């Protein structure tokens, strides 16, 4: 649903509706989250297919006439939204159970779950999966790698940032990442890099490898129609970034109370467990991943390359990073 369509179909006084930008079925169990929230509250929570970058753009364009009540974005775009006055403070129920480093001190944004960079590999197509970023340059991965477009989708952007760091770059030096992606392209190893639909394309067997997050890879293995034994989950040994996803209450939200109720639900134990069912890590440190889910995930030592970064510094340079990618790679 586009922002304009939402504005045409639903009035600001609609008490039985909440609009969250970037609530995509097939991502982080949002179809079940949406359905359960509506069952619990009677408030309609429709799907919205924007990605993080498109969500930030929509909030910016609609700043004088907001259409959404809640926005769900990668942490970098959430920080930008707060800095540009597009959000308003709200401390959801169970606020104290969210670690301090996963929330804005005034509630301008707060994490609802996080993931680690990880890849899904169709072993019917690729007999020897990669273990590191360097492995992706091998000729056996010709026309196999798919990822979201780093220019717009946060998922793809973070994989690009991660590749740069793994190749020896920094948040102010992206030459190693540029060279790495140029080499992937020159070798013909990138099969697809669209704005939308990469996860579904992997589920449907259209691409052999998905560069995304660990939870996308677990979903492919256990929750899709793919043969479980034909999907291998890889968390790269050399570097795997840990990335929070966040909720914001939109500034001057047209249905603010419904938006706040939706945030409360997603931070409730029920909401956190629903997210965990899709293999994302709950934001609340007092909510554990269910045993039946934890048993299907890689052991902890497979996450030895996981690392956090300075997200504020990333935001400071994010525009330049994307512009450089656009000029050097996407063009």
PDB file of C-alpha atoms in Angstrom:
ATOM      1  CA  UNK A   1       0.000   0.000   0.000  1.00  0.00           C
ATOM      2  CA  UNK A   2       1.431   3.377  -0.902  1.00  0.00           C
ATOM      3  CA  UNK A   3       1.248   6.338   1.413  1.00  0.00           C
ATOM      4  CA  UNK A   4      -1.041   8.154  -0.969  1.00  0.00           C
ATOM      5  CA  UNK A   5      -3.394   5.206  -1.188  1.00  0.00           C
ATOM      6  CA  UNK A   6      -3.493   4.933   2.590  1.00  0.00           C
ATOM      7  CA  UNK A   7      -4.439   8.600   2.813  1.00  0.00           C
ATOM      8  CA  UNK A   8      -7.216   8.175   0.251  1.00  0.00           C
ATOM      9  CA  UNK A   9      -8.757   5.067   1.763  1.00  0.00           C
ATOM     10  CA  UNK A  10      -8.569   5.832   5.455  1.00  0.00           C
ATOM     11  CA  UNK A  11      -9.447   8.981   7.334  1.00  0.00           C
ATOM     12  CA  UNK A  12      -7.478  10.302  10.273  1.00  0.00           C
ATOM     13  CA  UNK A  13     -10.367   9.539  12.636  1.00  0.00           C
ATOM     14  CA  UNK A  14     -10.543   5.835  11.737  1.00  0.00           C
ATOM     15  CA  UNK A  15     -10.438   4.105  15.135  1.00  0.00           C
ATOM     16  CA  UNK A  16     -10.050   0.576  13.751  1.00  0.00           C
ATOM     17  CA  UNK A  17      -6.871   1.030  11.712  1.00  0.00           C
ATOM     18  CA  UNK A  18      -3.150   1.378  12.266  1.00  0.00           C
ATOM     19  CA  UNK A  19      -0.592   1.971   9.526  1.00  0.00           C
ATOM     20  CA  UNK A  20       2.958   0.810  10.037  1.00  0.00           C
ATOM     21  CA  UNK A  21       5.280   1.445   7.144  1.00  0.00           C
ATOM     22  CA  UNK A  22       7.495  -1.532   6.294  1.00  0.00           C
ATOM     23  CA  UNK A  23       5.360  -4.379   7.671  1.00  0.00           C
ATOM     24  CA  UNK A  24       6.063  -6.957   4.984  1.00  0.00           C
ATOM     25  CA  UNK A  25       4.653 -10.478   4.999  1.00  0.00           C
ATOM     26  CA  UNK A  26       7.516 -12.953   4.746  1.00  0.00           C
ATOM     27  CA  UNK A  27       9.801 -10.752   6.856  1.00  0.00           C
ATOM     28  CA  UNK A  28      10.361 -11.332  10.599  1.00  0.00           C
ATOM     29  CA  UNK A  29       7.021 -13.174  10.904  1.00  0.00           C
ATOM     30  CA  UNK A  30       5.093  -9.952  10.268  1.00  0.00           C
ATOM     31  CA  UNK A  31       2.143 -11.744   8.694  1.00  0.00           C
ATOM     32  CA  UNK A  32       1.503 -13.548  12.005  1.00  0.00           C
ATOM     33  CA  UNK A  33       2.273 -10.429  14.044  1.00  0.00           C
ATOM     34  CA  UNK A  34      -0.276  -8.474  12.004  1.00  0.00           C
ATOM     35  CA  UNK A  35      -2.956 -11.139  12.222  1.00  0.00           C
ATOM     36  CA  UNK A  36      -2.468 -11.692  15.958  1.00  0.00           C
ATOM     37  CA  UNK A  37      -2.519  -7.979  16.748  1.00  0.00           C
ATOM     38  CA  UNK A  38      -5.806  -7.592  14.868  1.00  0.00           C
ATOM     39  CA  UNK A  39      -7.294 -10.625  16.632  1.00  0.00           C
ATOM     40  CA  UNK A  40      -6.235  -9.250  20.033  1.00  0.00           C
ATOM     41  CA  UNK A  41      -7.335  -5.641  19.500  1.00  0.00           C
ATOM     42  CA  UNK A  42      -9.825  -5.487  16.617  1.00  0.00           C
ATOM     43  CA  UNK A  43      -7.568  -2.897  14.956  1.00  0.00           C
ATOM     44  CA  UNK A  44      -6.827  -3.569  11.294  1.00  0.00           C
ATOM     45  CA  UNK A  45      -3.082  -3.747  10.609  1.00  0.00           C
ATOM     46  CA  UNK A  46      -2.563  -4.036   6.831  1.00  0.00           C
ATOM     47  CA  UNK A  47       0.633  -5.103   5.123  1.00  0.00           C
ATOM     48  CA  UNK A  48       2.911  -2.344   3.838  1.00  0.00           C
ATOM     49  CA  UNK A  49       5.643  -3.359   1.397  1.00  0.00           C
ATOM     50  CA  UNK A  50       8.101  -0.486   1.716  1.00  0.00           C
ATOM     51  CA  UNK A  51      11.667  -1.215   2.736  1.00  0.00           C
ATOM     52  CA  UNK A  52      13.596   0.911   5.236  1.00  0.00           C
ATOM     53  CA  UNK A  53      14.894   3.441   2.746  1.00  0.00           C
ATOM     54  CA  UNK A  54      11.494   3.858   1.122  1.00  0.00           C
ATOM     55  CA  UNK A  55       9.945   4.269   4.564  1.00  0.00           C
ATOM     56  CA  UNK A  56      12.341   7.073   5.471  1.00  0.00           C
ATOM     57  CA  UNK A  57      11.659   8.772   2.134  1.00  0.00           C
ATOM     58  CA  UNK A  58       7.894   8.513   2.659  1.00  0.00           C
ATOM     59  CA  UNK A  59       8.117   9.972   6.179  1.00  0.00           C
ATOM     60  CA  UNK A  60      10.189  12.841   4.819  1.00  0.00           C
ATOM     61  CA  UNK A  61       7.798  13.568   1.949  1.00  0.00           C
ATOM     62  CA  UNK A  62       4.765  13.358   4.255  1.00  0.00           C
ATOM     63  CA  UNK A  63       6.208  15.363   7.155  1.00  0.00           C
ATOM     64  CA  UNK A  64       3.512  18.043   6.840  1.00  0.00           C
ATOM     65  CA  UNK A  65       0.709  15.498   6.425  1.00  0.00           C
ATOM     66  CA  UNK A  66       1.684  12.169   8.016  1.00  0.00           C
ATOM     67  CA  UNK A  67      -0.090   9.065   6.758  1.00  0.00           C
ATOM     68  CA  UNK A  68       1.602   6.420   8.931  1.00  0.00           C
ATOM     69  CA  UNK A  69       1.402   5.901  12.671  1.00  0.00           C
ATOM     70  CA  UNK A  70       4.466   3.712  13.149  1.00  0.00           C
ATOM     71  CA  UNK A  71       7.633   3.173  11.135  1.00  0.00           C
ATOM     72  CA  UNK A  72       9.799   0.050  11.218  1.00  0.00           C
ATOM     73  CA  UNK A  73      13.361   0.557   9.969  1.00  0.00           C
ATOM     74  CA  UNK A  74      16.955  -0.472  10.316  1.00  0.00           C
ATOM     75  CA  UNK A  75      18.622   1.479  13.078  1.00  0.00           C
ATOM     76  CA  UNK A  76      20.499   3.874  10.784  1.00  0.00           C
ATOM     77  CA  UNK A  77      17.339   5.096   9.075  1.00  0.00           C
ATOM     78  CA  UNK A  78      15.624   5.318  12.463  1.00  0.00           C
ATOM     79  CA  UNK A  79      18.384   7.588  13.756  1.00  0.00           C
ATOM     80  CA  UNK A  80      18.054   9.790  10.657  1.00  0.00           C
ATOM     81  CA  UNK A  81      14.276   9.980  11.140  1.00  0.00           C
ATOM     82  CA  UNK A  82      14.773  11.117  14.736  1.00  0.00           C
ATOM     83  CA  UNK A  83      17.389  13.689  13.743  1.00  0.00           C
ATOM     84  CA  UNK A  84      15.050  15.126  11.107  1.00  0.00           C
ATOM     85  CA  UNK A  85      12.124  15.467  13.518  1.00  0.00           C
ATOM     86  CA  UNK A  86      10.028  12.768  11.875  1.00  0.00           C
ATOM     87  CA  UNK A  87       9.412  10.823  15.104  1.00  0.00           C
ATOM     88  CA  UNK A  88       7.978  11.556  18.512  1.00  0.00           C
ATOM     89  CA  UNK A  89       8.964  10.087  21.879  1.00  0.00           C
ATOM     90  CA  UNK A  90       7.127   7.084  23.226  1.00  0.00           C
ATOM     91  CA  UNK A  91       8.188   4.561  25.848  1.00  0.00           C
ATOM     92  CA  UNK A  92       6.273   1.345  25.170  1.00  0.00           C
ATOM     93  CA  UNK A  93       5.193  -1.071  27.841  1.00  0.00           C
ATOM     94  CA  UNK A  94       8.200  -3.145  29.002  1.00  0.00           C
ATOM     95  CA  UNK A  95      10.481  -0.204  28.203  1.00  0.00           C
ATOM     96  CA  UNK A  96      12.763  -1.100  31.113  1.00  0.00           C
ATOM     97  CA  UNK A  97      13.370  -4.560  29.636  1.00  0.00           C
ATOM     98  CA  UNK A  98      14.893  -3.104  26.462  1.00  0.00           C
ATOM     99  CA  UNK A  99      18.689  -2.740  26.899  1.00  0.00           C
ATOM    100  CA  UNK A 100      19.870   0.869  26.931  1.00  0.00           C
ATOM    101  CA  UNK A 101      21.978   0.436  23.790  1.00  0.00           C
ATOM    102  CA  UNK A 102      18.872  -0.740  21.893  1.00  0.00           C
ATOM    103  CA  UNK A 103      16.753   2.360  22.493  1.00  0.00           C
ATOM    104  CA  UNK A 104      16.887   6.137  22.237  1.00  0.00           C
ATOM    105  CA  UNK A 105      17.006   7.603  25.765  1.00  0.00           C
ATOM    106  CA  UNK A 106      13.827   9.622  25.096  1.00  0.00           C
ATOM    107  CA  UNK A 107      11.958   6.899  23.212  1.00  0.00           C
ATOM    108  CA  UNK A 108      12.347   8.390  19.713  1.00  0.00           C
ATOM    109  CA  UNK A 109      13.189   4.865  18.531  1.00  0.00           C
ATOM    110  CA  UNK A 110      13.504   1.464  20.178  1.00  0.00           C
ATOM    111  CA  UNK A 111      14.528  -1.969  18.976  1.00  0.00           C
ATOM    112  CA  UNK A 112      11.878  -4.660  18.609  1.00  0.00           C
ATOM    113  CA  UNK A 113      14.307  -7.339  17.405  1.00  0.00           C
ATOM    114  CA  UNK A 114      17.716  -7.731  15.852  1.00  0.00           C
ATOM    115  CA  UNK A 115      19.562 -10.040  13.520  1.00  0.00           C
ATOM    116  CA  UNK A 116      23.070 -10.950  12.424  1.00  0.00           C
ATOM    117  CA  UNK A 117      24.315 -10.800   8.851  1.00  0.00           C
ATOM    118  CA  UNK A 118      23.953 -14.291   7.422  1.00  0.00           C
ATOM    119  CA  UNK A 119      23.477 -16.087   4.135  1.00  0.00           C
ATOM    120  CA  UNK A 120      21.212 -18.865   2.889  1.00  0.00           C
ATOM    121  CA  UNK A 121      22.713 -21.291   0.382  1.00  0.00           C
ATOM    122  CA  UNK A 122      20.768 -23.730  -1.787  1.00  0.00           C
ATOM    123  CA  UNK A 123      23.045 -26.767  -1.668  1.00  0.00           C
ATOM    124  CA  UNK A 124      21.232 -28.366  -4.604  1.00  0.00           C
ATOM    125  CA  UNK A 125      22.812 -25.579  -6.668  1.00  0.00           C
ATOM    126  CA  UNK A 126      26.001 -24.888  -4.673  1.00  0.00           C
ATOM    127  CA  UNK A 127      27.771 -27.957  -3.330  1.00  0.00           C
ATOM    128  CA  UNK A 128      30.406 -26.071  -1.302  1.00  0.00           C
ATOM    129  CA  UNK A 129      28.947 -23.027   0.486  1.00  0.00           C
ATOM    130  CA  UNK A 130      31.148 -20.015   1.324  1.00  0.00           C
ATOM    131  CA  UNK A 131      32.529 -19.517   4.816  1.00  0.00           C
ATOM    132  CA  UNK A 132      33.989 -16.027   4.484  1.00  0.00           C
ATOM    133  CA  UNK A 133      33.485 -12.869   2.437  1.00  0.00           C
ATOM    134  CA  UNK A 134      36.618 -13.626   0.445  1.00  0.00           C
ATOM    135  CA  UNK A 135      35.115 -16.971  -0.582  1.00  0.00           C
ATOM    136  CA  UNK A 136      32.362 -15.144  -2.503  1.00  0.00           C
ATOM    137  CA  UNK A 137      34.909 -14.174  -5.170  1.00  0.00           C
ATOM    138  CA  UNK A 138      35.435 -17.807  -6.144  1.00  0.00           C
ATOM    139  CA  UNK A 139      34.381 -18.826  -9.648  1.00  0.00           C
ATOM    140  CA  UNK A 140      32.025 -21.487  -8.250  1.00  0.00           C
ATOM    141  CA  UNK A 141      29.696 -18.640  -7.213  1.00  0.00           C
ATOM    142  CA  UNK A 142      29.230 -17.290 -10.728  1.00  0.00           C
ATOM    143  CA  UNK A 143      25.629 -16.051 -11.202  1.00  0.00           C
ATOM    144  CA  UNK A 144      24.572 -17.214  -7.732  1.00  0.00           C
ATOM    145  CA  UNK A 145      24.585 -14.277  -5.281  1.00  0.00           C
ATOM    146  CA  UNK A 146      21.437 -12.243  -4.637  1.00  0.00           C
ATOM    147  CA  UNK A 147      21.010  -9.371  -2.207  1.00  0.00           C
ATOM    148  CA  UNK A 148      18.751  -6.381  -1.710  1.00  0.00           C
ATOM    149  CA  UNK A 149      19.841  -3.172  -3.438  1.00  0.00           C
ATOM    150  CA  UNK A 150      22.208  -1.348  -1.027  1.00  0.00           C
ATOM    151  CA  UNK A 151      21.050   1.994  -2.460  1.00  0.00           C
ATOM    152  CA  UNK A 152      17.591   1.640  -0.907  1.00  0.00           C
ATOM    153  CA  UNK A 153      17.158  -1.456   1.269  1.00  0.00           C
ATOM    154  CA  UNK A 154      18.847  -1.466   4.662  1.00  0.00           C
ATOM    155  CA  UNK A 155      19.408  -5.215   4.475  1.00  0.00           C
ATOM    156  CA  UNK A 156      21.490  -4.839   1.309  1.00  0.00           C
ATOM    157  CA  UNK A 157      23.202  -1.715   2.625  1.00  0.00           C
ATOM    158  CA  UNK A 158      24.382  -3.528   5.745  1.00  0.00           C
ATOM    159  CA  UNK A 159      25.727  -6.456   3.720  1.00  0.00           C
ATOM    160  CA  UNK A 160      27.689  -3.912   1.687  1.00  0.00           C
ATOM    161  CA  UNK A 161      28.972  -2.212   4.868  1.00  0.00           C
ATOM    162  CA  UNK A 162      29.892  -5.621   6.269  1.00  0.00           C
ATOM    163  CA  UNK A 163      31.763  -6.599   3.102  1.00  0.00           C
ATOM    164  CA  UNK A 164      33.752  -3.376   3.260  1.00  0.00           C
ATOM    165  CA  UNK A 165      34.763  -3.966   6.877  1.00  0.00           C
ATOM    166  CA  UNK A 166      35.660  -7.585   6.150  1.00  0.00           C
ATOM    167  CA  UNK A 167      37.878  -6.431   3.286  1.00  0.00           C
ATOM    168  CA  UNK A 168      39.775  -4.043   5.573  1.00  0.00           C
ATOM    169  CA  UNK A 169      37.728  -0.861   5.155  1.00  0.00           C
ATOM    170  CA  UNK A 170      36.199   1.379   7.781  1.00  0.00           C
ATOM    171  CA  UNK A 171      33.127   3.579   8.179  1.00  0.00           C
ATOM    172  CA  UNK A 172      35.083   6.399   6.539  1.00  0.00           C
ATOM    173  CA  UNK A 173      36.959   4.339   3.923  1.00  0.00           C
ATOM    174  CA  UNK A 174      34.823   2.332   1.507  1.00  0.00           C
ATOM    175  CA  UNK A 175      37.389   1.757  -1.203  1.00  0.00           C
ATOM    176  CA  UNK A 176      37.831  -1.917  -0.179  1.00  0.00           C
ATOM    177  CA  UNK A 177      34.060  -2.449  -0.407  1.00  0.00           C
ATOM    178  CA  UNK A 178      33.874  -0.752  -3.805  1.00  0.00           C
ATOM    179  CA  UNK A 179      36.711  -2.899  -5.124  1.00  0.00           C
ATOM    180  CA  UNK A 180      35.117  -6.046  -3.675  1.00  0.00           C
ATOM    181  CA  UNK A 181      31.728  -5.426  -5.300  1.00  0.00           C
ATOM    182  CA  UNK A 182      33.322  -4.410  -8.576  1.00  0.00           C
ATOM    183  CA  UNK A 183      35.195  -7.694  -8.590  1.00  0.00           C
ATOM    184  CA  UNK A 184      32.007  -9.632  -7.793  1.00  0.00           C
ATOM    185  CA  UNK A 185      30.355  -7.945 -10.772  1.00  0.00           C
ATOM    186  CA  UNK A 186      33.333  -8.428 -13.071  1.00  0.00           C
ATOM    187  CA  UNK A 187      33.349 -12.144 -12.261  1.00  0.00           C
ATOM    188  CA  UNK A 188      29.594 -12.343 -12.848  1.00  0.00           C
ATOM    189  CA  UNK A 189      28.926 -13.631  -9.335  1.00  0.00           C
ATOM    190  CA  UNK A 190      26.028 -11.256  -8.549  1.00  0.00           C
ATOM    191  CA  UNK A 191      22.840 -12.731  -9.969  1.00  0.00           C
ATOM    192  CA  UNK A 192      20.320 -10.168  -8.643  1.00  0.00           C
ATOM    193  CA  UNK A 193      20.297  -6.918  -6.670  1.00  0.00           C
ATOM    194  CA  UNK A 194      16.725  -5.513  -6.808  1.00  0.00           C
ATOM    195  CA  UNK A 195      14.903  -3.236  -4.355  1.00  0.00           C
ATOM    196  CA  UNK A 196      12.373  -5.884  -3.333  1.00  0.00           C
ATOM    197  CA  UNK A 197      11.597  -9.588  -3.437  1.00  0.00           C
ATOM    198  CA  UNK A 198      15.018 -11.205  -2.999  1.00  0.00           C
ATOM    199  CA  UNK A 199      13.952 -13.375  -0.061  1.00  0.00           C
ATOM    200  CA  UNK A 200      10.924 -14.646  -1.971  1.00  0.00           C
ATOM    201  CA  UNK A 201      13.088 -15.300  -5.028  1.00  0.00           C
ATOM    202  CA  UNK A 202      15.369 -17.514  -2.945  1.00  0.00           C
ATOM    203  CA  UNK A 203      12.404 -19.327  -1.387  1.00  0.00           C
ATOM    204  CA  UNK A 204      11.123 -20.054  -4.890  1.00  0.00           C
ATOM    205  CA  UNK A 205      14.463 -21.416  -6.078  1.00  0.00           C
ATOM    206  CA  UNK A 206      15.103 -18.562  -8.503  1.00  0.00           C
ATOM    207  CA  UNK A 207      18.519 -17.658  -7.022  1.00  0.00           C
ATOM    208  CA  UNK A 208      21.019 -20.034  -5.372  1.00  0.00           C
ATOM    209  CA  UNK A 209      22.326 -17.772  -2.593  1.00  0.00           C
ATOM    210  CA  UNK A 210      20.697 -15.080  -0.460  1.00  0.00           C
ATOM    211  CA  UNK A 211      22.848 -12.478   1.287  1.00  0.00           C
ATOM    212  CA  UNK A 212      20.676 -11.108   4.066  1.00  0.00           C
ATOM    213  CA  UNK A 213      20.390 -11.880   7.791  1.00  0.00           C
ATOM    214  CA  UNK A 214      20.588 -15.094   9.743  1.00  0.00           C
ATOM    215  CA  UNK A 215      16.845 -15.055  10.384  1.00  0.00           C
ATOM    216  CA  UNK A 216      16.102 -14.876   6.644  1.00  0.00           C
ATOM    217  CA  UNK A 217      18.311 -17.919   6.147  1.00  0.00           C
ATOM    218  CA  UNK A 218      16.625 -19.850   8.982  1.00  0.00           C
ATOM    219  CA  UNK A 219      13.218 -18.979   7.549  1.00  0.00           C
ATOM    220  CA  UNK A 220      14.314 -20.362   4.181  1.00  0.00           C
ATOM    221  CA  UNK A 221      15.495 -23.573   5.802  1.00  0.00           C
ATOM    222  CA  UNK A 222      12.620 -24.213   8.185  1.00  0.00           C
ATOM    223  CA  UNK A 223       9.618 -22.048   7.288  1.00  0.00           C
ATOM    224  CA  UNK A 224       9.543 -22.032   3.493  1.00  0.00           C
ATOM    225  CA  UNK A 225       8.520 -24.727   1.021  1.00  0.00           C
ATOM    226  CA  UNK A 226      12.174 -25.516   0.358  1.00  0.00           C
ATOM    227  CA  UNK A 227      13.656 -28.862   1.341  1.00  0.00           C
ATOM    228  CA  UNK A 228      15.198 -28.320   4.772  1.00  0.00           C
ATOM    229  CA  UNK A 229      18.210 -30.450   3.861  1.00  0.00           C
ATOM    230  CA  UNK A 230      18.861 -28.320   0.772  1.00  0.00           C
ATOM    231  CA  UNK A 231      19.403 -25.056   2.659  1.00  0.00           C
ATOM    232  CA  UNK A 232      22.582 -24.281   4.577  1.00  0.00           C
ATOM    233  CA  UNK A 233      22.753 -21.298   6.918  1.00  0.00           C
ATOM    234  CA  UNK A 234      26.081 -19.455   6.915  1.00  0.00           C
ATOM    235  CA  UNK A 235      27.218 -16.767   9.338  1.00  0.00           C
ATOM    236  CA  UNK A 236      30.523 -15.565   7.829  1.00  0.00           C
ATOM    237  CA  UNK A 237      33.501 -16.480   9.983  1.00  0.00           C
ATOM    238  CA  UNK A 238      35.466 -13.309   9.416  1.00  0.00           C
ATOM    239  CA  UNK A 239      32.816 -10.650  10.091  1.00  0.00           C
ATOM    240  CA  UNK A 240      29.051 -10.667  10.708  1.00  0.00           C
ATOM    241  CA  UNK A 241      27.416  -7.427  11.827  1.00  0.00           C
ATOM    242  CA  UNK A 242      24.711  -7.412  14.493  1.00  0.00           C
ATOM    243  CA  UNK A 243      21.914  -5.098  13.367  1.00  0.00           C
ATOM    244  CA  UNK A 244      18.983  -3.802  15.458  1.00  0.00           C
ATOM    245  CA  UNK A 245      15.638  -3.124  13.789  1.00  0.00           C
ATOM    246  CA  UNK A 246      13.535  -0.436  15.373  1.00  0.00           C
ATOM    247  CA  UNK A 247      10.097   1.069  15.764  1.00  0.00           C
ATOM    248  CA  UNK A 248       9.314   4.793  15.748  1.00  0.00           C
ATOM    249  CA  UNK A 249       6.020   6.485  16.526  1.00  0.00           C
ATOM    250  CA  UNK A 250       5.580   8.942  13.669  1.00  0.00           C
ATOM    251  CA  UNK A 251       5.480  12.622  14.585  1.00  0.00           C
ATOM    252  CA  UNK A 252       1.862  13.872  14.483  1.00  0.00           C
ATOM    253  CA  UNK A 253       0.664  10.343  13.704  1.00  0.00           C
ATOM    254  CA  UNK A 254      -2.984  10.431  12.552  1.00  0.00           C
ATOM    255  CA  UNK A 255      -3.896   7.442  14.770  1.00  0.00           C
ATOM    256  CA  UNK A 256      -1.355   7.893  17.538  1.00  0.00           C
ATOM    257  CA  UNK A 257      -3.106   5.800  20.192  1.00  0.00           C
ATOM    258  CA  UNK A 258      -3.386   2.860  17.809  1.00  0.00           C
ATOM    259  CA  UNK A 259       0.273   3.286  16.899  1.00  0.00           C
ATOM    260  CA  UNK A 260       1.294   3.245  20.542  1.00  0.00           C
ATOM    261  CA  UNK A 261      -0.848   0.166  21.130  1.00  0.00           C
ATOM    262  CA  UNK A 262       0.880  -1.545  18.213  1.00  0.00           C
ATOM    263  CA  UNK A 263       4.289  -0.737  19.677  1.00  0.00           C
ATOM    264  CA  UNK A 264       3.179  -2.076  23.068  1.00  0.00           C
ATOM    265  CA  UNK A 265       2.094  -5.307  21.419  1.00  0.00           C
ATOM    266  CA  UNK A 266       5.369  -5.805  19.588  1.00  0.00           C
ATOM    267  CA  UNK A 267       7.321  -5.312  22.837  1.00  0.00           C
ATOM    268  CA  UNK A 268       4.986  -7.567  24.841  1.00  0.00           C
ATOM    269  CA  UNK A 269       6.134 -11.102  25.649  1.00  0.00           C
ATOM    270  CA  UNK A 270       3.609 -12.402  23.118  1.00  0.00           C
ATOM    271  CA  UNK A 271       4.871 -10.103  20.385  1.00  0.00           C
ATOM    272  CA  UNK A 272       8.514 -10.837  21.158  1.00  0.00           C
ATOM    273  CA  UNK A 273       7.878 -14.570  21.002  1.00  0.00           C
ATOM    274  CA  UNK A 274       6.107 -14.176  17.658  1.00  0.00           C
ATOM    275  CA  UNK A 275       9.195 -12.467  16.267  1.00  0.00           C
ATOM    276  CA  UNK A 276      11.421 -15.178  17.751  1.00  0.00           C
ATOM    277  CA  UNK A 277       9.416 -17.808  15.869  1.00  0.00           C
ATOM    278  CA  UNK A 278      10.978 -16.398  12.696  1.00  0.00           C
ATOM    279  CA  UNK A 279      14.489 -16.683  14.187  1.00  0.00           C
ATOM    280  CA  UNK A 280      15.063 -12.999  14.964  1.00  0.00           C
ATOM    281  CA  UNK A 281      16.499 -12.203  18.385  1.00  0.00           C
ATOM    282  CA  UNK A 282      13.999 -10.479  20.720  1.00  0.00           C
ATOM    283  CA  UNK A 283      14.970  -6.992  21.874  1.00  0.00           C
ATOM    284  CA  UNK A 284      13.874  -7.629  25.439  1.00  0.00           C
ATOM    285  CA  UNK A 285      16.610  -9.267  27.459  1.00  0.00           C
ATOM    286  CA  UNK A 286      14.064 -11.074  29.641  1.00  0.00           C
ATOM    287  CA  UNK A 287      12.446 -12.926  26.710  1.00  0.00           C
ATOM    288  CA  UNK A 288      14.261 -16.053  25.579  1.00  0.00           C
ATOM    289  CA  UNK A 289      14.192 -17.665  22.168  1.00  0.00           C
ATOM    290  CA  UNK A 290      11.925 -20.740  22.486  1.00  0.00           C
ATOM    291  CA  UNK A 291      13.867 -23.996  22.912  1.00  0.00           C
ATOM    292  CA  UNK A 292      12.389 -25.519  19.773  1.00  0.00           C
ATOM    293  CA  UNK A 293      13.661 -22.528  17.764  1.00  0.00           C
ATOM    294  CA  UNK A 294      17.052 -22.310  19.493  1.00  0.00           C
ATOM    295  CA  UNK A 295      17.652 -26.004  18.775  1.00  0.00           C
ATOM    296  CA  UNK A 296      17.327 -25.353  15.023  1.00  0.00           C
ATOM    297  CA  UNK A 297      19.813 -22.483  15.004  1.00  0.00           C
ATOM    298  CA  UNK A 298      23.580 -22.638  14.588  1.00  0.00           C
ATOM    299  CA  UNK A 299      25.550 -23.161  17.808  1.00  0.00           C
ATOM    300  CA  UNK A 300      26.915 -20.069  19.503  1.00  0.00           C
ATOM    301  CA  UNK A 301      30.471 -20.724  18.344  1.00  0.00           C
ATOM    302  CA  UNK A 302      29.302 -20.272  14.741  1.00  0.00           C
ATOM    303  CA  UNK A 303      28.676 -16.624  15.633  1.00  0.00           C
ATOM    304  CA  UNK A 304      32.312 -15.976  16.502  1.00  0.00           C
ATOM    305  CA  UNK A 305      32.600 -13.314  13.803  1.00  0.00           C
ATOM    306  CA  UNK A 306      29.584 -11.320  15.008  1.00  0.00           C
ATOM    307  CA  UNK A 307      30.236  -7.708  15.920  1.00  0.00           C
ATOM    308  CA  UNK A 308      28.487  -4.406  16.614  1.00  0.00           C
ATOM    309  CA  UNK A 309      29.529  -1.081  15.119  1.00  0.00           C
ATOM    310  CA  UNK A 310      29.144   2.597  15.949  1.00  0.00           C
ATOM    311  CA  UNK A 311      25.702   3.197  14.440  1.00  0.00           C
ATOM    312  CA  UNK A 312      25.832   6.949  15.046  1.00  0.00           C
ATOM    313  CA  UNK A 313      29.047   7.133  13.024  1.00  0.00           C
ATOM    314  CA  UNK A 314      27.471   4.974  10.329  1.00  0.00           C
ATOM    315  CA  UNK A 315      24.575   7.426  10.098  1.00  0.00           C
ATOM    316  CA  UNK A 316      26.997  10.333   9.819  1.00  0.00           C
ATOM    317  CA  UNK A 317      28.481   8.808   6.669  1.00  0.00           C
ATOM    318  CA  UNK A 318      25.480   6.825   5.369  1.00  0.00           C
ATOM    319  CA  UNK A 319      24.505   9.247   2.607  1.00  0.00           C
ATOM    320  CA  UNK A 320      28.046   9.421   1.243  1.00  0.00           C
ATOM    321  CA  UNK A 321      28.372   5.635   1.425  1.00  0.00           C
ATOM    322  CA  UNK A 322      25.201   5.105  -0.589  1.00  0.00           C
ATOM    323  CA  UNK A 323      26.128   7.830  -3.084  1.00  0.00           C
ATOM    324  CA  UNK A 324      29.519   6.226  -3.653  1.00  0.00           C
ATOM    325  CA  UNK A 325      27.876   2.846  -4.161  1.00  0.00           C
ATOM    326  CA  UNK A 326      25.451   4.367  -6.640  1.00  0.00           C
ATOM    327  CA  UNK A 327      28.214   6.047  -8.628  1.00  0.00           C
ATOM    328  CA  UNK A 328      30.755   3.231  -8.571  1.00  0.00           C
ATOM    329  CA  UNK A 329      28.661   0.054  -8.529  1.00  0.00           C
ATOM    330  CA  UNK A 330      24.993   0.548  -9.414  1.00  0.00           C
ATOM    331  CA  UNK A 331      25.713   2.710 -12.466  1.00  0.00           C
TER     332      UNK A 331
END
